Short mmCIF file of C-alpha atoms in Angstrom, two decimals:
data_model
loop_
_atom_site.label_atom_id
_atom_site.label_comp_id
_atom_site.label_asym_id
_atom_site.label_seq_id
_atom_site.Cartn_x
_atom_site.Cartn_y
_atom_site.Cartn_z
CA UNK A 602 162.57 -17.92 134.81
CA UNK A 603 163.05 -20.45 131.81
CA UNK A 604 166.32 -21.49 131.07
CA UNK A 605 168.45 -19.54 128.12
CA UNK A 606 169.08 -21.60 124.81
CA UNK A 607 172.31 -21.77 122.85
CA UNK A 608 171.39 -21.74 118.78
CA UNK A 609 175.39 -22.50 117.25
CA UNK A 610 175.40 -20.54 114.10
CA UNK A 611 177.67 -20.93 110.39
CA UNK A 612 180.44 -18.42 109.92
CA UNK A 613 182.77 -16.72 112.78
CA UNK A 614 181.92 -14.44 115.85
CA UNK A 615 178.36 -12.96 116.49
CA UNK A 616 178.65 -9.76 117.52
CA UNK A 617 175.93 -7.19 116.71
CA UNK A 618 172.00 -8.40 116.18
CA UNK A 619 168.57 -6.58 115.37
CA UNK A 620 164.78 -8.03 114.19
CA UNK A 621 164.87 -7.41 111.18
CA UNK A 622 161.40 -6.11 109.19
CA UNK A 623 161.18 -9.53 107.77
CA UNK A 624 160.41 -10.87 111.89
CA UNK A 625 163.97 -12.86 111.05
CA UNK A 626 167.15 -12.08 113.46
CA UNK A 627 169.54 -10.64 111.79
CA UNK A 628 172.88 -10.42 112.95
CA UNK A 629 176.73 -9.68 111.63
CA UNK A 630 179.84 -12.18 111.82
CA UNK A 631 182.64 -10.12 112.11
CA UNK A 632 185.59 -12.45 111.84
CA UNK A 633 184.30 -14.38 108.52
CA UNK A 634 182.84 -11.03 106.84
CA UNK A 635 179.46 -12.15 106.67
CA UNK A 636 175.94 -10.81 107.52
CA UNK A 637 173.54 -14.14 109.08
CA UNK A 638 169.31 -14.16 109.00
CA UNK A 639 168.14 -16.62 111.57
CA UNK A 640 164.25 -17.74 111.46
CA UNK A 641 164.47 -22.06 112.74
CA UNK A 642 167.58 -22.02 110.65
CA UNK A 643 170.30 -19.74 110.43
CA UNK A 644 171.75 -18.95 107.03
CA UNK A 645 174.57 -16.55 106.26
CA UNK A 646 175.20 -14.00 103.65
CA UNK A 647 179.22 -13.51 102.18
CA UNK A 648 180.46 -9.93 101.92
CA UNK A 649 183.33 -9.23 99.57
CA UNK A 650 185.86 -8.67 100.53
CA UNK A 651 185.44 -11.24 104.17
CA UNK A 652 187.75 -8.64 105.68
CA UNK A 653 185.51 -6.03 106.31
CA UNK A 654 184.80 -6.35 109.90
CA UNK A 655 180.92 -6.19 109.52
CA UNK A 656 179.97 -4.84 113.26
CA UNK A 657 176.48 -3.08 114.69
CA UNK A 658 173.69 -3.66 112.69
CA UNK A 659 169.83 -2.12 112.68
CA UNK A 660 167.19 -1.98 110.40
CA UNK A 661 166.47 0.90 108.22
CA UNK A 662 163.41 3.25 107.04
CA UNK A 663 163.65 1.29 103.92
CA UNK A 664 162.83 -2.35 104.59
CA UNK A 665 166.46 -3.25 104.53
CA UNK A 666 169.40 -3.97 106.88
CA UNK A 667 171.97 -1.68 107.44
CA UNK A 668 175.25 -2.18 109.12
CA UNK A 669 178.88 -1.07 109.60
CA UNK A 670 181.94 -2.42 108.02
CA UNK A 671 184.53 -1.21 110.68
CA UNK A 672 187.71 -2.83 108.80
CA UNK A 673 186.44 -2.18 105.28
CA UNK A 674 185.42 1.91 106.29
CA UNK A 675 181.96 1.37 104.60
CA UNK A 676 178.75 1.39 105.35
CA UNK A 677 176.81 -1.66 104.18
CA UNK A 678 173.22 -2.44 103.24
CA UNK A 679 171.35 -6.18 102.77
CA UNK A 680 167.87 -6.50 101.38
CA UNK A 681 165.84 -9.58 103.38
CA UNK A 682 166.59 -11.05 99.99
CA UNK A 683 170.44 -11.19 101.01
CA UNK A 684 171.54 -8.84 98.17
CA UNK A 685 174.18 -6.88 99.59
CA UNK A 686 175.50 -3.45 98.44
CA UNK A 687 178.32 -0.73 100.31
CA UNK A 688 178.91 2.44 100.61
CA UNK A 689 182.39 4.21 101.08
CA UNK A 690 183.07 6.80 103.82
CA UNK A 691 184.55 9.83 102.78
CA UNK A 692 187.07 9.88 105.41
CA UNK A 693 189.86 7.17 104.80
CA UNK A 694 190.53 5.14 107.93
CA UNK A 695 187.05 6.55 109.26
CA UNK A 696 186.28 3.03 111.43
CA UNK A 697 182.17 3.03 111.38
CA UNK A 698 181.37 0.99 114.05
CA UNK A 699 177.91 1.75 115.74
CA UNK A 700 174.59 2.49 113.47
CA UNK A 701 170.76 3.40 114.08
CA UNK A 702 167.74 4.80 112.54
CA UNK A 703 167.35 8.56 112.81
CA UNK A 704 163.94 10.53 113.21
CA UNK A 705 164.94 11.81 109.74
CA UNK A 706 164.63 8.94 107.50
CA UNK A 707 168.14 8.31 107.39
CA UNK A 708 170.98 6.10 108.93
CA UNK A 709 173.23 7.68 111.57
CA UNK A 710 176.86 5.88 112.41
CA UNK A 711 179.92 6.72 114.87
CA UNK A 712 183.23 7.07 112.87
CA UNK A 713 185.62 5.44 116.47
CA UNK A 714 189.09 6.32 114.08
CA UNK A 715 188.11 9.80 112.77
CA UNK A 716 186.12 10.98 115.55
CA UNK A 717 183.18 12.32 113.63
CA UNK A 718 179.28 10.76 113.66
CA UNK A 719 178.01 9.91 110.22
CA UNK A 720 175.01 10.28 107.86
CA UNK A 721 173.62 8.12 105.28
CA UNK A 722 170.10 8.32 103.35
CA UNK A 723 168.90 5.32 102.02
CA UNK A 724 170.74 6.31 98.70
CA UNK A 725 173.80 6.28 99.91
CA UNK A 726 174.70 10.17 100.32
CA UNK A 727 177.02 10.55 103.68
CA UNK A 728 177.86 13.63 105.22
CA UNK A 729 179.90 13.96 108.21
CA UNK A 730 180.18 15.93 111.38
CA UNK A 731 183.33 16.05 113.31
CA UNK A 732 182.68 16.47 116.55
CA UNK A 733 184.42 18.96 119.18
CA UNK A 734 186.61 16.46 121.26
CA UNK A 735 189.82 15.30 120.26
CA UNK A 736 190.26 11.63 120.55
CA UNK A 737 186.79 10.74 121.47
CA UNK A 738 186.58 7.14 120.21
CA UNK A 739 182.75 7.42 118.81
CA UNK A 740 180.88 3.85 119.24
CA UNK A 741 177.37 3.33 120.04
CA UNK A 742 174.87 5.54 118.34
CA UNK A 743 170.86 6.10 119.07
CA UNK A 744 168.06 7.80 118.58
CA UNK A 745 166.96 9.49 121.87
CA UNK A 746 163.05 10.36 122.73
CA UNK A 747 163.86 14.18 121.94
CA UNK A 748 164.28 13.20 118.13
CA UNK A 749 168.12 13.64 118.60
CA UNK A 750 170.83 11.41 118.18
CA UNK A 751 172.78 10.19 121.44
CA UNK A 752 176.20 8.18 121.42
CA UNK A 753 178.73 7.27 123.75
CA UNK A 754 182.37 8.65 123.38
CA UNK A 755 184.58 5.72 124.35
CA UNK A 756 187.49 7.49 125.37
CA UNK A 757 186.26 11.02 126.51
CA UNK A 758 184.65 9.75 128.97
CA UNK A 759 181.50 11.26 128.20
CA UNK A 760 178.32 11.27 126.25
CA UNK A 761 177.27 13.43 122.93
CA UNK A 762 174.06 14.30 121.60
CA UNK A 763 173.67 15.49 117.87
CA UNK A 764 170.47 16.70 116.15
CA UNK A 765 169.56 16.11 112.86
CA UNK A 766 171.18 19.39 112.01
CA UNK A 767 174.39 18.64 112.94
CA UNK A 768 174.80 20.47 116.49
CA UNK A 769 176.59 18.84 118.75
CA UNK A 770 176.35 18.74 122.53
CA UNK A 771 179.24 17.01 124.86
CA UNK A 772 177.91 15.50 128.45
CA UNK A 773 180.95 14.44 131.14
CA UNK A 774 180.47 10.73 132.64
CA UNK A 775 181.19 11.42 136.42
CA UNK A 776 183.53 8.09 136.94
CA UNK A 777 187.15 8.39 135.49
CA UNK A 778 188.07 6.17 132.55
CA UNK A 779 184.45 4.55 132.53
CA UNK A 780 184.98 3.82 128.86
CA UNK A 781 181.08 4.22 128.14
CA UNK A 782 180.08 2.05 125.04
CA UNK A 783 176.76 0.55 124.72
CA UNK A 784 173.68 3.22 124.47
CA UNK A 785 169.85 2.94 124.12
CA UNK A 786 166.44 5.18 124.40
CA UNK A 787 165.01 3.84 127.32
CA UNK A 788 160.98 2.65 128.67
CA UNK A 789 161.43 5.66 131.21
CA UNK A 790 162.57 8.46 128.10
CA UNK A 791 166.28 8.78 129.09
CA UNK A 792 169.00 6.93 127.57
CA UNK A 793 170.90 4.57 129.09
CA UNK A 794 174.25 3.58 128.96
CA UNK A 795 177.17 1.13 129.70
CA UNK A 796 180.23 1.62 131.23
CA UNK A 797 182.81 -0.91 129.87
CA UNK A 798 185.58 0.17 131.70
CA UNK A 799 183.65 1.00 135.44
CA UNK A 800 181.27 -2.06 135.58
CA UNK A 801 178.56 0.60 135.65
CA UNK A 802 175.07 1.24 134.16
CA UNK A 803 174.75 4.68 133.53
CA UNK A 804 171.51 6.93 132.58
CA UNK A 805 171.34 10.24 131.12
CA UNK A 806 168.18 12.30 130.81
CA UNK A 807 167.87 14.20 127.72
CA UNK A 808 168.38 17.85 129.42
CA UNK A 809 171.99 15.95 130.36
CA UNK A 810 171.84 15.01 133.72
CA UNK A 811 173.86 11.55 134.79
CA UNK A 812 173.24 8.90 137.02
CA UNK A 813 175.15 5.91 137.28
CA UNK A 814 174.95 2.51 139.02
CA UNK A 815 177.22 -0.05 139.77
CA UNK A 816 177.29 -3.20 138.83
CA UNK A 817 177.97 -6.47 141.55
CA UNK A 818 181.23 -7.03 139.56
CA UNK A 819 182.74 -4.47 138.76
CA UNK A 820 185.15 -6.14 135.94
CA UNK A 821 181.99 -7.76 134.64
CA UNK A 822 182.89 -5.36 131.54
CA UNK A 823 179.44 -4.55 130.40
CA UNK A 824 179.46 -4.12 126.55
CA UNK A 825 175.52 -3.93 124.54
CA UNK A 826 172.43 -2.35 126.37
CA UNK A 827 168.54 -2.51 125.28
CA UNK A 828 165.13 -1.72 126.34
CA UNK A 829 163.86 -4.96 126.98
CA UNK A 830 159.49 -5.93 126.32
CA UNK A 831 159.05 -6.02 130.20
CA UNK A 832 160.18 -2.33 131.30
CA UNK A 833 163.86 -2.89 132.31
CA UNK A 834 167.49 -2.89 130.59
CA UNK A 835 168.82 -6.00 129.65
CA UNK A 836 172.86 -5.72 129.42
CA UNK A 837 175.61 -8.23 128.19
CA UNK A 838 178.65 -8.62 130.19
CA UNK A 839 181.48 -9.39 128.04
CA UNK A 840 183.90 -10.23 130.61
CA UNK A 841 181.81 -12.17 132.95
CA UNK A 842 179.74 -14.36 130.16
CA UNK A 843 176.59 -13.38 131.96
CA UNK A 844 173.77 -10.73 131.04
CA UNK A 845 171.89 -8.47 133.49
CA UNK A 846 168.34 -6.95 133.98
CA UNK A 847 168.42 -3.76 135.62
CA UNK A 848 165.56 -1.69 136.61
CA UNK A 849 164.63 1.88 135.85
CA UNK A 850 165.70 2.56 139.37
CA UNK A 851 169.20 0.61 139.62
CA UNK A 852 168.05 -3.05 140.67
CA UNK A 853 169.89 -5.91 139.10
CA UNK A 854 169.33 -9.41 139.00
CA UNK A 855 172.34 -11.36 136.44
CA UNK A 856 172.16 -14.58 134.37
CA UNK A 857 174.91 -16.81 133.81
CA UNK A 858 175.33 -18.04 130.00
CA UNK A 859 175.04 -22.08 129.63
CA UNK A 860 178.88 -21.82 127.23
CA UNK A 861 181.74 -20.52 129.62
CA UNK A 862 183.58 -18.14 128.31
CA UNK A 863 181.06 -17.17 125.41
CA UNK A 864 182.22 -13.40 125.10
CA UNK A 865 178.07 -11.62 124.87
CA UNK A 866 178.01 -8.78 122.27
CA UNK A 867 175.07 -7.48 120.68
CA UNK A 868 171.77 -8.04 122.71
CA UNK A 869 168.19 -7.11 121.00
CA UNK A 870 164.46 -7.83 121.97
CA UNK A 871 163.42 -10.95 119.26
CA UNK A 872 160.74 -11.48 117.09
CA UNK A 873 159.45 -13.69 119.71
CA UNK A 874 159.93 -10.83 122.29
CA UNK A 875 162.46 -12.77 123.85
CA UNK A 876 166.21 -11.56 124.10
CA UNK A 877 168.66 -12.29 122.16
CA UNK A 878 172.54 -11.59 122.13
CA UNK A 879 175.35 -12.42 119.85
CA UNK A 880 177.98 -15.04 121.65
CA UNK A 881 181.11 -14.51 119.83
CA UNK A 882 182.34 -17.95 119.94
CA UNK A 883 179.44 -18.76 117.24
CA UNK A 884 176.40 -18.96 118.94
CA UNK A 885 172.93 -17.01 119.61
CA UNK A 886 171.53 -17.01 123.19
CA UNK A 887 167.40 -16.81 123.78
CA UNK A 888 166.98 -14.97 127.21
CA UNK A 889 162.85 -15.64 128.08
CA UNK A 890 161.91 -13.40 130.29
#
């Protein structure tokens, strides 16, 4: 396999990335308050005010980026043009944090502090549906091959499903304190998920049945998940500064990152169909396959 690449980047800690329609990377830097477009060069895009914790970001049914402003409790939107605009969530202290395009032409986002998932259309109308558990800690959020939503709930331990109606269905994680975060549809039609606190991989089927598989280190602390181009899940592991492939039946092969102590976020498939993940010491890795 070709070696990964390190691209350093301007502003302050990578952390969630996504192609964006314009074949650019696009990716948020949460601890300078900025949105960055890479394409050769990467250039970076000021949000006001620099202390909104910009987080997960995806691209919408619109031909723009949308993304979460965890600190600022807003939901944010950038044209490929870099002209920014936000939306408030209802919900004071509401923390958005994870994001994704629903079936239904609109955005979908966790709320982590109120414990609710989120809806915005491309206008900027939100409505809000709290959700059944108490202290759930919402994060990761997407769209599942049923045309429901699917996110992980941090600190219940378990997974939820919502439709586009609002109903909500809870699924236990069998491992205690797993601390699931990282979710995506996966090349076999289940979701798959990441267990932050277990040092598992974890997949759910979308009638709710769970399998999980454990990683080779356990405190690896696996954070971001994705379908990768060549049938397998590609995960970043925060705590071990490496990223993993693992295969629709539990096989995993691990890469170590060229920068020690890198801290891998956000991982997504590239415009060149490479992968990609957000370093948060100021860099982008290229994973070739």
């Amino acid at each position: 396999m070709p070696s990964i690449e390190e691209f350093p980047v301007p502003g302050k800690g990578p952390y969630g990335i996504v192609t964006g329609p314009d074949g650019a990377l696009w990716f948020t830097l949460v601890h300078s308050g900025q949105i960055g477009r890479m394409s050769g060069s990467a250039t970076s895009f000021q949000l006001e005010p620099a202390s909104t914790g910009p987080t997960v970001i995806t691209s919408g049914p619109d031909g723009a980026l949308w993304f979460t402003e965890y600190q600022g409790h807003r939901i944010g939107r950038i044209t490929v043009e870099g002209e920014v605009s936000s939306f408030a969530v209802p919900t004071p202290e509401s923390g958005p944090y994870g994001i994704a395009a629903g079936p239904d032409g609109a955005l979908w986002f966790t709320e982590i502090s109120a414990g609710r998932i989120g809806r915005i259309t491309v206008d900027g109308e939100v409505t809000e549906f709290p959700l059944p558990v108490e202290g759930a800690y919402p994060s990761i959020i997407t769209t599942g091959s049923d045309g429901a939503l699917w996110f992980t709930l941090n600190q219940a331990n378990a997974i939820g499903r919502i439709t586009t109606g609002g109903e909500v269905s809870v699924y236990p994680v069998p491992t205690e304190a797993a601390a699931p975060v990282g979710i995506t549809a996966g090349p076999d039609g289940a979701l798959w998920f990441v267990e932050i606190g277990a040092g598992q991989v974890g997949r759910i089927d979308v009638d709710g049945a769970v399998v999980e598989f454990p990683l080779p280190d356990r405190a690896s602390r696996p954070h971001a998940i994705v379908a990768g181009g060549d049938g397998a899940l590609w995960v970043t592991l925060w705590g071990a500064n490496r990223v993993a492939r693992v295969t629709v039946d539990g096989g995993v092969t691990e890469l170590e990152l060229p920068t020690p102590g890198s801290e891998p976020h956000g991982i997504a498939v590239g415009p060149d169909g490479a992968l990609w993940t957000a370093l948060e010491i100021g860099k982008l890795a290229r994973i070739p396959y």
